[in-house]
Short mmCIF file of C-alpha atoms in Angstrom, two decimals:
data_model
loop_
_atom_site.label_atom_id
_atom_site.label_comp_id
_atom_site.label_asym_id
_atom_site.label_seq_id
_atom_site.Cartn_x
_atom_site.Cartn_y
_atom_site.Cartn_z
CA MET A 168 0.00 0.00 0.00
CA ASP A 169 1.24 3.52 -0.59
CA ILE A 170 1.23 6.38 1.93
CA GLN A 171 -1.68 8.23 0.29
CA ARG A 172 -3.93 5.16 0.40
CA ALA A 173 -3.03 4.59 4.06
CA LYS A 174 -4.01 8.21 4.80
CA ASP A 175 -7.27 7.81 2.84
CA ILE A 176 -8.19 4.66 4.77
CA TYR A 177 -7.32 6.31 8.09
CA ALA A 178 -9.53 9.31 7.25
CA SER A 179 -12.38 7.24 5.83
CA LYS A 180 -15.61 6.77 7.75
CA GLU A 181 -16.08 3.45 5.93
CA MET A 182 -14.93 0.10 7.30
CA ILE A 183 -11.99 -0.84 5.08
CA SER A 184 -10.28 -4.17 5.71
CA VAL A 185 -6.49 -3.88 6.07
CA HIS A 186 -4.08 -6.69 6.92
CA LEU A 187 -0.48 -6.89 8.11
CA ASP A 188 1.17 -10.28 7.53
CA GLY A 189 -2.27 -11.87 7.20
CA GLU A 190 -3.63 -10.36 10.43
CA PRO A 191 -6.43 -7.76 10.43
CA VAL A 192 -5.31 -4.33 11.66
CA TRP A 193 -6.72 -0.87 12.36
CA ILE A 194 -4.67 2.11 11.19
CA GLU A 195 -4.27 4.45 14.17
CA HIS A 196 -1.78 6.96 12.75
CA VAL A 197 0.04 7.62 9.48
CA ASP A 198 3.51 9.20 9.53
CA GLU A 199 3.72 10.57 6.01
CA ALA A 200 7.25 11.95 6.38
CA ASN A 201 8.67 8.53 7.23
CA GLY A 202 6.27 6.29 5.29
CA MET A 203 5.19 4.55 8.47
CA ALA A 204 1.84 3.66 10.03
CA THR A 205 0.91 2.81 13.60
CA VAL A 206 -1.56 -0.06 13.61
CA GLN A 207 -3.53 -2.02 16.18
CA VAL A 208 -3.40 -5.74 15.45
CA GLY A 209 -6.68 -7.56 15.95
CA SER A 210 -9.01 -6.41 18.73
CA ARG A 211 -6.41 -5.99 21.50
CA PRO A 212 -5.75 -2.26 22.09
CA THR A 213 -2.33 -3.05 23.59
CA ASN A 214 -1.11 -4.88 20.47
CA VAL A 215 0.18 -1.83 18.58
CA HIS A 216 3.00 -1.77 16.04
CA THR A 217 4.64 0.86 13.84
CA VAL A 218 5.39 -0.53 10.40
CA GLY A 219 6.18 0.64 6.89
CA VAL A 220 2.96 1.30 4.96
CA ASP A 221 4.31 -0.92 2.18
CA ARG A 222 3.70 -3.91 4.51
CA LEU A 223 -0.03 -3.13 4.76
CA GLU A 224 -2.46 -4.82 2.37
CA GLU A 225 -5.96 -3.63 1.62
CA GLN A 226 -8.36 -6.55 1.42
CA GLY A 227 -11.23 -6.91 -1.03
CA SER A 228 -10.03 -4.29 -3.46
#
């Protein structure tokens, strides 16, 4: 995924399925300057990772 799409998904009011290494994630923040995104993995609020947006995959597109 590219940085602009990650920003669009983060800003969207729609439910857009995104996965990281096959796991569903919620995008919590997008760091455009560094090409990174902070994501919550699954439904556990404490399971948060910062990864390159290129590792994120939009599902069903």
